[in-house]
Amino acid sequence: MRLFTLYNRVLLITSMAGLLIIGYLFYNTLSTYLNKQIDNYLVEELLEVRDYTSKRQDFPPHSEFEDLVIAYHKISRISKKRHFGDTIFFNPKKGVKETGRYLEEDLVMAGQNYSIRIIASKIAHMDQAKSIFLVIILPVLGLLVILWAVNRYMMKRIWVPFNQLLLNLKSFNVNKEQGFEQVSTSIVEFRELNDAIVDISQRVKSDYREIRMFTENASHEMMTPIAVINSKLDMMLQSTELSEEHSRNLVDLYRATAKLTKLNQSLLLLVKIDNNLLLDREQVNLKQMLEEKIQYFQEFTQRKSIVVNANLQEKEVLMSRYLADILLDNLIGNSIRHNYKGGHIQVELSPERLSVTNTSEAGALDETVAFERFYKSPASEGMGLGLTIVKQIVELHGFSISYSYHDDVHVFTVIF
């Protein structure tokens, strides 16, 4: 949830809750005040009834109290004190039932005990209370709506620099010469945030240039002594004066140097992929490239009697041809290298995905770390960078890759 949405939601809920509580308290207070007015009116009417009965020893006729309903009935003894309450009664004047306020009290007239109940209608007072309530609450509600609208408008205006900062931050790329674009704002906090991001971006670009330069220089510098070592080893291996033991040691050194060369090339390739330095993209026909790769690896598959089945549909993708070649080299090369004699490989290409399935003597890889750098199965003699390179190439072009193991086969799937 966005901060602005959360803030508005909290503000709206708080305002509505406050308005409901204030409205409830105000309406109850107003109702209590109007009830007291009615009670005072009922007391005055009761005093008039008392005065009338004391002088005439009789109850007044209803015609003298047309806005009231007065009821009398005899009781055996006086026990009830003055009591007020709300009720629903039939108003004979209007001919309908309505809410009212009553007063009950016992009195003595002509030696007889009577209970008197005087009921006054609350309709007029309730209408008055509602009118007062609406006159007060509706303007308050309107004011809250206006304040909410103004706050929403102002918050959007205030957060414009932040949104621009976020947009600039998302588009920032350390590979481009252009630095982080500053945002002009009068808000101190956003200006400090902008200055901090500009400072950090400059330091990141500086560190990135130094690391990239060091990596490239180190990789190139390593190639020279490795090439010299390989050259010397070639010369020594061609010598006829070496003993069998020396020859074996030289072969081991040659293999170790070749592995070091491949490791250096793989790490340099990973650096270039990580830093998005290989930008030469074109429409690549994967079906054609896969057919060429299968033909290229035919000698190796025949040597291990591996059966290769291919089900290829037309598929073109926009990517670097160099990286596409490396991707297919790793996927198909691994399926051959880790296969056993007489095994099989299934290559399927559709408009949605590329799948390479192979048998293997090795068990399942750990799916959580299968594409991590230097991870490899115990039976593997590789460096553990092949699948990492595959994943980096796939993600660089906006694809995804997954690994699964079932029915004793390994399955690598690239989803376009």
Coordinates of C-alpha atoms in Angstrom, one line a residue:
M1 CA 0.0 0.0 0.0
R2 CA 1.3 3.4 -0.9
L3 CA 2.1 5.9 1.9
F4 CA -0.2 8.5 0.5
T5 CA -3.1 6.0 0.4
L6 CA -2.4 4.8 3.9
Y7 CA -2.3 8.4 5.2
N8 CA -5.6 9.3 3.5
R9 CA -7.2 6.1 4.8
V10 CA -6.1 6.8 8.4
L11 CA -7.2 10.4 8.1
L12 CA -10.6 9.5 6.7
I13 CA -11.3 6.7 9.2
T14 CA -10.2 9.0 12.1
S15 CA -12.3 11.9 10.8
M16 CA -15.4 9.7 10.3
A17 CA -15.0 8.1 13.7
G18 CA -14.6 11.5 15.4
L19 CA -17.6 12.8 13.5
L20 CA -19.8 9.9 14.6
I21 CA -18.7 10.1 18.2
I22 CA -19.2 13.9 18.3
G23 CA -22.5 13.6 16.5
Y24 CA -23.7 10.9 19.0
L25 CA -22.6 12.9 22.1
F26 CA -24.1 16.2 20.6
Y27 CA -27.4 14.5 19.8
N28 CA -27.7 12.9 23.2
T29 CA -26.8 16.1 25.0
L30 CA -29.3 18.0 22.9
S31 CA -32.0 15.4 23.5
T32 CA -31.3 15.5 27.3
Y33 CA -31.6 19.3 27.2
L34 CA -34.9 19.1 25.4
N35 CA -36.2 16.4 27.7
K36 CA -35.5 18.7 30.6
Q37 CA -37.5 21.4 28.9
I38 CA -40.5 19.0 28.5
D39 CA -40.1 17.8 32.1
N40 CA -40.3 21.4 33.3
Y41 CA -43.4 21.9 31.1
L42 CA -44.9 18.7 32.6
V43 CA -44.2 19.9 36.1
E44 CA -45.9 23.2 35.4
E45 CA -49.0 21.3 34.0
L46 CA -49.0 19.1 37.1
L47 CA -49.0 22.2 39.4
E48 CA -51.9 23.6 37.4
V49 CA -53.8 20.3 37.9
R50 CA -53.0 20.3 41.6
D51 CA -54.2 23.9 41.9
Y52 CA -57.4 23.1 39.9
T53 CA -58.2 20.0 42.1
S54 CA -57.5 21.8 45.3
K55 CA -60.0 24.6 44.5
R56 CA -62.8 22.5 42.8
Q57 CA -62.3 19.0 44.2
D58 CA -62.5 17.7 40.7
F59 CA -60.1 17.0 37.8
P60 CA -59.9 19.5 34.9
P61 CA -61.6 18.6 31.6
H62 CA -59.3 17.6 28.7
S63 CA -60.4 20.5 26.7
E64 CA -58.4 22.8 28.9
F65 CA -55.3 20.8 28.1
E66 CA -55.6 20.1 24.4
D67 CA -51.8 19.6 23.8
L68 CA -51.6 17.1 26.6
V69 CA -53.0 13.6 27.4
I70 CA -53.9 13.4 31.1
A71 CA -55.0 10.1 32.7
Y72 CA -56.3 9.5 36.3
H73 CA -57.1 6.4 38.1
K74 CA -57.8 5.5 41.7
I75 CA -55.3 3.7 43.8
S76 CA -55.5 2.1 47.3
R77 CA -52.6 4.1 48.8
I78 CA -50.1 6.7 47.7
S79 CA -46.8 5.1 47.0
K80 CA -45.4 6.5 43.8
K81 CA -43.1 9.5 43.9
R82 CA -42.8 11.9 41.0
H83 CA -41.4 9.9 37.9
F84 CA -40.4 11.0 34.4
G85 CA -40.0 8.7 31.4
D86 CA -40.4 8.2 27.6
T87 CA -43.4 6.3 26.1
I88 CA -45.4 5.8 23.0
F89 CA -49.0 7.0 23.3
F90 CA -52.1 7.5 21.1
N91 CA -52.6 11.2 20.4
P92 CA -56.4 11.7 20.2
K93 CA -56.0 15.1 18.6
K94 CA -53.9 13.8 15.7
G95 CA -55.4 10.3 15.7
V96 CA -51.9 8.6 15.5
K97 CA -49.4 7.0 17.9
E98 CA -46.3 9.0 18.6
T99 CA -43.5 9.2 21.1
G100 CA -43.9 11.3 24.2
R101 CA -42.6 12.2 27.6
Y102 CA -44.7 11.5 30.7
L103 CA -44.9 12.5 34.3
E104 CA -46.5 10.3 36.9
E105 CA -47.3 11.2 40.5
D106 CA -49.8 10.3 43.2
L107 CA -52.2 12.8 44.8
V108 CA -55.2 13.0 47.2
M109 CA -58.4 14.6 46.0
A110 CA -61.7 14.7 48.0
G111 CA -60.3 12.0 50.4
Q112 CA -59.5 9.6 47.5
N113 CA -56.0 8.5 46.3
Y114 CA -55.3 9.0 42.6
S115 CA -52.4 8.4 40.3
I116 CA -52.1 11.0 37.6
R117 CA -50.1 10.6 34.4
I118 CA -49.5 13.6 32.1
I119 CA -48.1 12.9 28.6
A120 CA -46.7 15.5 26.3
S121 CA -45.7 14.8 22.7
K122 CA -42.0 14.9 21.8
I123 CA -42.5 15.2 18.0
A124 CA -42.0 18.9 17.9
H125 CA -39.0 18.8 20.2
M126 CA -37.5 15.9 18.2
D127 CA -38.0 17.8 15.0
Q128 CA -36.3 20.8 16.7
A129 CA -33.4 18.6 17.9
K130 CA -33.0 17.1 14.4
S131 CA -33.0 20.5 12.8
I132 CA -30.4 21.8 15.3
F133 CA -28.3 18.6 14.8
L134 CA -28.3 18.9 11.0
V135 CA -27.6 22.7 11.2
I136 CA -24.5 21.9 13.3
I137 CA -23.3 18.5 11.9
L138 CA -23.8 19.1 8.2
P139 CA -21.5 22.1 8.0
V140 CA -18.9 20.2 10.0
L141 CA -19.2 17.3 7.6
G142 CA -18.9 19.6 4.7
L143 CA -15.9 21.2 6.3
L144 CA -14.2 17.8 6.8
V145 CA -14.9 16.9 3.1
I146 CA -13.4 20.2 2.0
L147 CA -10.3 19.7 4.3
W148 CA -9.9 16.1 3.0
A149 CA -10.0 17.3 -0.6
V150 CA -7.6 20.1 0.1
N151 CA -5.3 17.8 1.9
R152 CA -5.4 15.3 -0.9
Y153 CA -4.6 17.9 -3.4
M154 CA -1.8 19.4 -1.3
M155 CA -0.3 16.0 -0.5
K156 CA -0.2 15.2 -4.2
R157 CA 1.5 18.5 -4.9
I158 CA 3.9 18.0 -2.0
W159 CA 5.0 14.5 -3.1
V160 CA 5.6 15.4 -6.7
P161 CA 9.4 15.9 -6.1
F162 CA 9.6 12.6 -4.2
N163 CA 7.9 10.8 -7.1
Q164 CA 10.3 12.4 -9.5
L165 CA 13.3 11.4 -7.3
L166 CA 12.0 7.8 -7.3
L167 CA 11.6 7.9 -11.1
N168 CA 15.1 9.2 -11.6
L169 CA 16.4 6.6 -9.2
K170 CA 14.8 3.8 -11.1
S171 CA 16.2 5.0 -14.4
F172 CA 19.7 5.5 -12.9
N173 CA 22.3 3.2 -14.6
V174 CA 25.9 3.0 -13.5
N175 CA 27.0 2.1 -17.1
K176 CA 25.9 5.5 -18.4
E177 CA 28.0 8.5 -18.2
Q178 CA 25.1 10.7 -17.3
G179 CA 24.8 11.1 -13.5
F180 CA 21.8 11.2 -11.3
E181 CA 19.5 14.0 -12.4
Q182 CA 18.7 16.4 -9.5
V183 CA 15.2 17.5 -8.7
S184 CA 14.4 21.1 -7.8
T185 CA 12.2 21.4 -4.7
S186 CA 11.6 23.9 -1.9
I187 CA 10.9 21.1 0.7
V188 CA 14.0 20.8 2.9
E189 CA 13.6 17.0 3.5
F190 CA 13.3 16.2 -0.2
R191 CA 16.2 18.5 -1.0
E192 CA 18.4 16.7 1.6
L193 CA 17.2 13.3 0.2
N194 CA 18.1 14.5 -3.3
D195 CA 21.6 15.7 -2.3
A196 CA 22.2 12.3 -0.5
I197 CA 21.2 10.3 -3.5
V198 CA 23.3 12.4 -5.8
D199 CA 26.3 12.0 -3.5
I200 CA 25.7 8.2 -3.3
S201 CA 25.3 7.8 -7.0
Q202 CA 28.6 9.6 -7.7
R203 CA 30.4 7.4 -5.3
V204 CA 28.8 4.3 -6.7
K205 CA 29.7 5.3 -10.3
S206 CA 33.3 6.0 -9.1
D207 CA 33.6 2.7 -7.3
Y208 CA 32.0 0.8 -10.2
R209 CA 34.5 2.3 -12.7
E210 CA 37.4 1.4 -10.5
I211 CA 36.2 -2.2 -10.0
R212 CA 35.4 -2.7 -13.7
M213 CA 38.8 -1.3 -14.7
F214 CA 40.5 -3.5 -12.1
T215 CA 38.6 -6.6 -13.2
E216 CA 39.3 -6.1 -16.9
N217 CA 42.9 -5.2 -16.4
A218 CA 43.4 -8.2 -14.0
S219 CA 41.8 -10.6 -16.5
H220 CA 43.8 -9.3 -19.4
E221 CA 47.0 -9.3 -17.4
M222 CA 46.4 -12.9 -16.3
M223 CA 46.0 -14.0 -19.9
T224 CA 49.6 -13.1 -20.8
P225 CA 51.4 -15.2 -18.2
I226 CA 48.9 -18.0 -18.8
A227 CA 49.6 -17.9 -22.5
V228 CA 53.4 -18.0 -21.8
I229 CA 52.9 -20.9 -19.4
N230 CA 50.9 -22.8 -22.1
S231 CA 53.5 -22.1 -24.7
K232 CA 56.4 -23.3 -22.5
L233 CA 54.4 -26.4 -21.6
D234 CA 53.8 -27.2 -25.2
M235 CA 57.5 -26.9 -25.9
M236 CA 58.4 -29.1 -22.9
L237 CA 55.8 -31.7 -23.9
Q238 CA 57.4 -32.0 -27.4
S239 CA 60.8 -32.7 -25.9
T240 CA 62.1 -36.2 -26.2
E241 CA 64.3 -36.0 -23.1
L242 CA 61.5 -36.1 -20.6
S243 CA 60.9 -39.2 -18.5
E244 CA 57.4 -40.7 -18.3
E245 CA 56.8 -39.3 -14.8
H246 CA 57.9 -35.8 -15.9
S247 CA 55.5 -36.1 -18.9
R248 CA 52.6 -36.9 -16.7
N249 CA 53.4 -34.0 -14.4
L250 CA 53.5 -31.7 -17.4
V251 CA 50.2 -33.0 -18.7
D252 CA 48.6 -32.3 -15.2
L253 CA 50.1 -28.8 -15.3
Y254 CA 48.7 -28.2 -18.8
R255 CA 45.3 -29.3 -17.7
A256 CA 45.4 -27.1 -14.6
T257 CA 46.5 -24.1 -16.8
A258 CA 43.7 -24.8 -19.3
K259 CA 41.2 -24.9 -16.4
L260 CA 42.6 -21.6 -15.0
T261 CA 42.3 -20.0 -18.5
K262 CA 38.6 -21.1 -18.7
L263 CA 38.0 -19.9 -15.2
N264 CA 39.5 -16.5 -16.1
Q265 CA 37.3 -16.3 -19.2
S266 CA 34.2 -17.3 -17.3
L267 CA 34.7 -14.7 -14.6
L268 CA 35.4 -12.0 -17.1
L269 CA 32.2 -13.0 -19.0
L270 CA 30.2 -12.8 -15.8
V271 CA 31.6 -9.3 -15.1
K272 CA 30.5 -8.2 -18.5
I273 CA 27.1 -9.7 -18.2
D274 CA 26.6 -8.3 -14.7
N275 CA 27.5 -4.8 -15.9
N276 CA 25.4 -5.1 -19.0
L277 CA 28.4 -4.4 -21.3
L278 CA 27.2 -6.8 -24.1
L279 CA 24.5 -4.7 -25.7
D280 CA 24.8 -5.9 -29.3
R281 CA 21.3 -7.4 -29.7
E282 CA 19.6 -8.7 -32.8
Q283 CA 16.8 -11.1 -33.9
V284 CA 18.3 -14.5 -33.3
N285 CA 16.8 -17.7 -34.8
L286 CA 17.0 -20.2 -32.0
K287 CA 15.8 -23.1 -34.1
Q288 CA 18.7 -22.6 -36.5
M289 CA 21.2 -22.2 -33.8
L290 CA 20.1 -25.3 -31.9
E291 CA 20.3 -27.4 -35.1
E292 CA 23.8 -26.1 -35.6
K293 CA 24.8 -26.9 -32.0
I294 CA 23.4 -30.4 -32.2
Q295 CA 25.4 -30.9 -35.3
Y296 CA 28.5 -29.4 -33.7
F297 CA 28.3 -31.7 -30.7
Q298 CA 27.5 -34.8 -32.8
E299 CA 31.0 -36.2 -32.5
F300 CA 30.8 -36.1 -28.7
T301 CA 27.3 -37.6 -28.6
Q302 CA 28.4 -40.4 -30.9
R303 CA 31.5 -41.1 -28.8
K304 CA 29.2 -41.7 -25.8
S305 CA 26.4 -43.3 -27.8
I306 CA 24.0 -40.7 -26.6
V307 CA 20.7 -40.5 -28.4
V308 CA 19.6 -36.9 -29.1
N309 CA 15.9 -36.2 -29.9
A310 CA 15.0 -32.7 -31.0
N311 CA 11.5 -31.2 -31.4
L312 CA 12.1 -27.7 -32.6
Q313 CA 9.6 -25.0 -33.6
E314 CA 10.4 -21.6 -35.1
K315 CA 11.4 -19.1 -32.5
E316 CA 13.2 -15.8 -32.8
V317 CA 14.3 -13.7 -29.8
L318 CA 16.0 -10.3 -29.5
M319 CA 19.3 -11.0 -27.8
S320 CA 23.0 -10.9 -28.2
R321 CA 24.1 -13.6 -30.7
Y322 CA 27.3 -14.1 -28.8
L323 CA 25.5 -14.7 -25.5
A324 CA 22.9 -16.9 -27.2
D325 CA 25.7 -19.1 -28.5
I326 CA 27.2 -19.3 -24.9
L327 CA 23.8 -20.1 -23.5
L328 CA 23.2 -23.1 -25.9
D329 CA 26.8 -24.2 -25.5
N330 CA 26.4 -24.5 -21.7
L331 CA 22.9 -26.2 -21.8
I332 CA 23.7 -28.8 -24.4
G333 CA 27.4 -29.2 -23.4
N334 CA 26.4 -29.9 -19.8
S335 CA 23.7 -32.4 -20.9
I336 CA 26.5 -34.3 -22.8
R337 CA 29.3 -33.9 -20.2
H338 CA 27.2 -35.2 -17.3
N339 CA 25.5 -37.9 -19.3
Y340 CA 26.4 -41.6 -19.4
K341 CA 27.1 -43.9 -22.3
G342 CA 23.9 -44.9 -24.0
G343 CA 22.0 -42.1 -22.4
H344 CA 19.6 -39.7 -24.1
I345 CA 19.0 -36.0 -24.5
Q346 CA 15.7 -34.3 -25.3
V347 CA 15.7 -30.8 -26.7
E348 CA 12.3 -29.0 -27.2
L349 CA 11.8 -25.5 -28.5
S350 CA 8.4 -23.8 -28.7
P351 CA 7.4 -20.1 -28.9
E352 CA 7.0 -20.1 -25.1
R353 CA 10.0 -22.1 -23.9
L354 CA 13.2 -24.0 -24.5
S355 CA 13.7 -27.3 -22.6
V356 CA 16.8 -29.5 -22.4
T357 CA 16.3 -32.9 -20.7
N358 CA 19.2 -35.4 -20.1
T359 CA 19.9 -38.6 -18.2
S360 CA 22.8 -38.6 -15.8
E361 CA 24.5 -40.9 -13.3
A362 CA 24.5 -38.0 -10.8
G363 CA 21.4 -37.4 -8.6
A364 CA 19.3 -34.3 -8.4
L365 CA 20.9 -30.9 -7.8
D366 CA 19.9 -28.6 -5.0
E367 CA 17.2 -26.5 -6.7
T368 CA 17.8 -23.6 -4.2
V369 CA 21.5 -23.1 -5.1
A370 CA 21.8 -24.8 -8.5
F371 CA 22.5 -21.5 -10.3
E372 CA 24.8 -20.1 -7.6
R373 CA 28.4 -19.4 -8.4
F374 CA 30.8 -22.3 -7.9
Y375 CA 28.0 -24.7 -6.9
K376 CA 28.4 -28.1 -8.5
S377 CA 27.6 -31.7 -7.9
P378 CA 30.3 -33.9 -6.2
A379 CA 30.7 -35.9 -9.4
S380 CA 31.3 -32.8 -11.5
E381 CA 34.8 -31.8 -12.6
G382 CA 33.7 -28.3 -13.8
M383 CA 34.2 -25.0 -12.0
G384 CA 30.6 -24.4 -11.1
L385 CA 30.1 -21.3 -13.2
G386 CA 28.3 -22.8 -16.3
L387 CA 24.8 -22.6 -14.8
T388 CA 25.5 -19.2 -13.2
I389 CA 26.4 -17.9 -16.7
V390 CA 23.3 -19.4 -18.1
K391 CA 21.1 -17.7 -15.4
Q392 CA 22.8 -14.4 -15.9
I393 CA 22.3 -14.5 -19.7
V394 CA 18.7 -15.5 -19.3
E395 CA 17.9 -12.8 -16.8
L396 CA 19.8 -10.1 -18.8
H397 CA 17.3 -10.6 -21.6
G398 CA 14.2 -10.7 -19.4
F399 CA 13.7 -14.5 -19.5
S400 CA 13.6 -16.9 -16.6
I401 CA 15.1 -20.4 -16.1
S402 CA 14.1 -23.3 -13.8
Y403 CA 15.5 -26.7 -12.9
S404 CA 13.7 -29.9 -11.9
Y405 CA 14.6 -33.5 -11.5
H406 CA 12.1 -36.3 -12.0
D407 CA 12.1 -39.8 -13.4
D408 CA 15.9 -39.9 -13.2
V409 CA 16.4 -37.0 -15.6
H410 CA 17.5 -33.4 -15.2
V411 CA 15.3 -30.8 -16.8
F412 CA 16.4 -27.2 -17.5
T413 CA 13.7 -24.9 -18.9
V414 CA 14.1 -21.4 -20.3
I415 CA 10.8 -19.5 -20.3
F416 CA 10.7 -16.6 -22.8

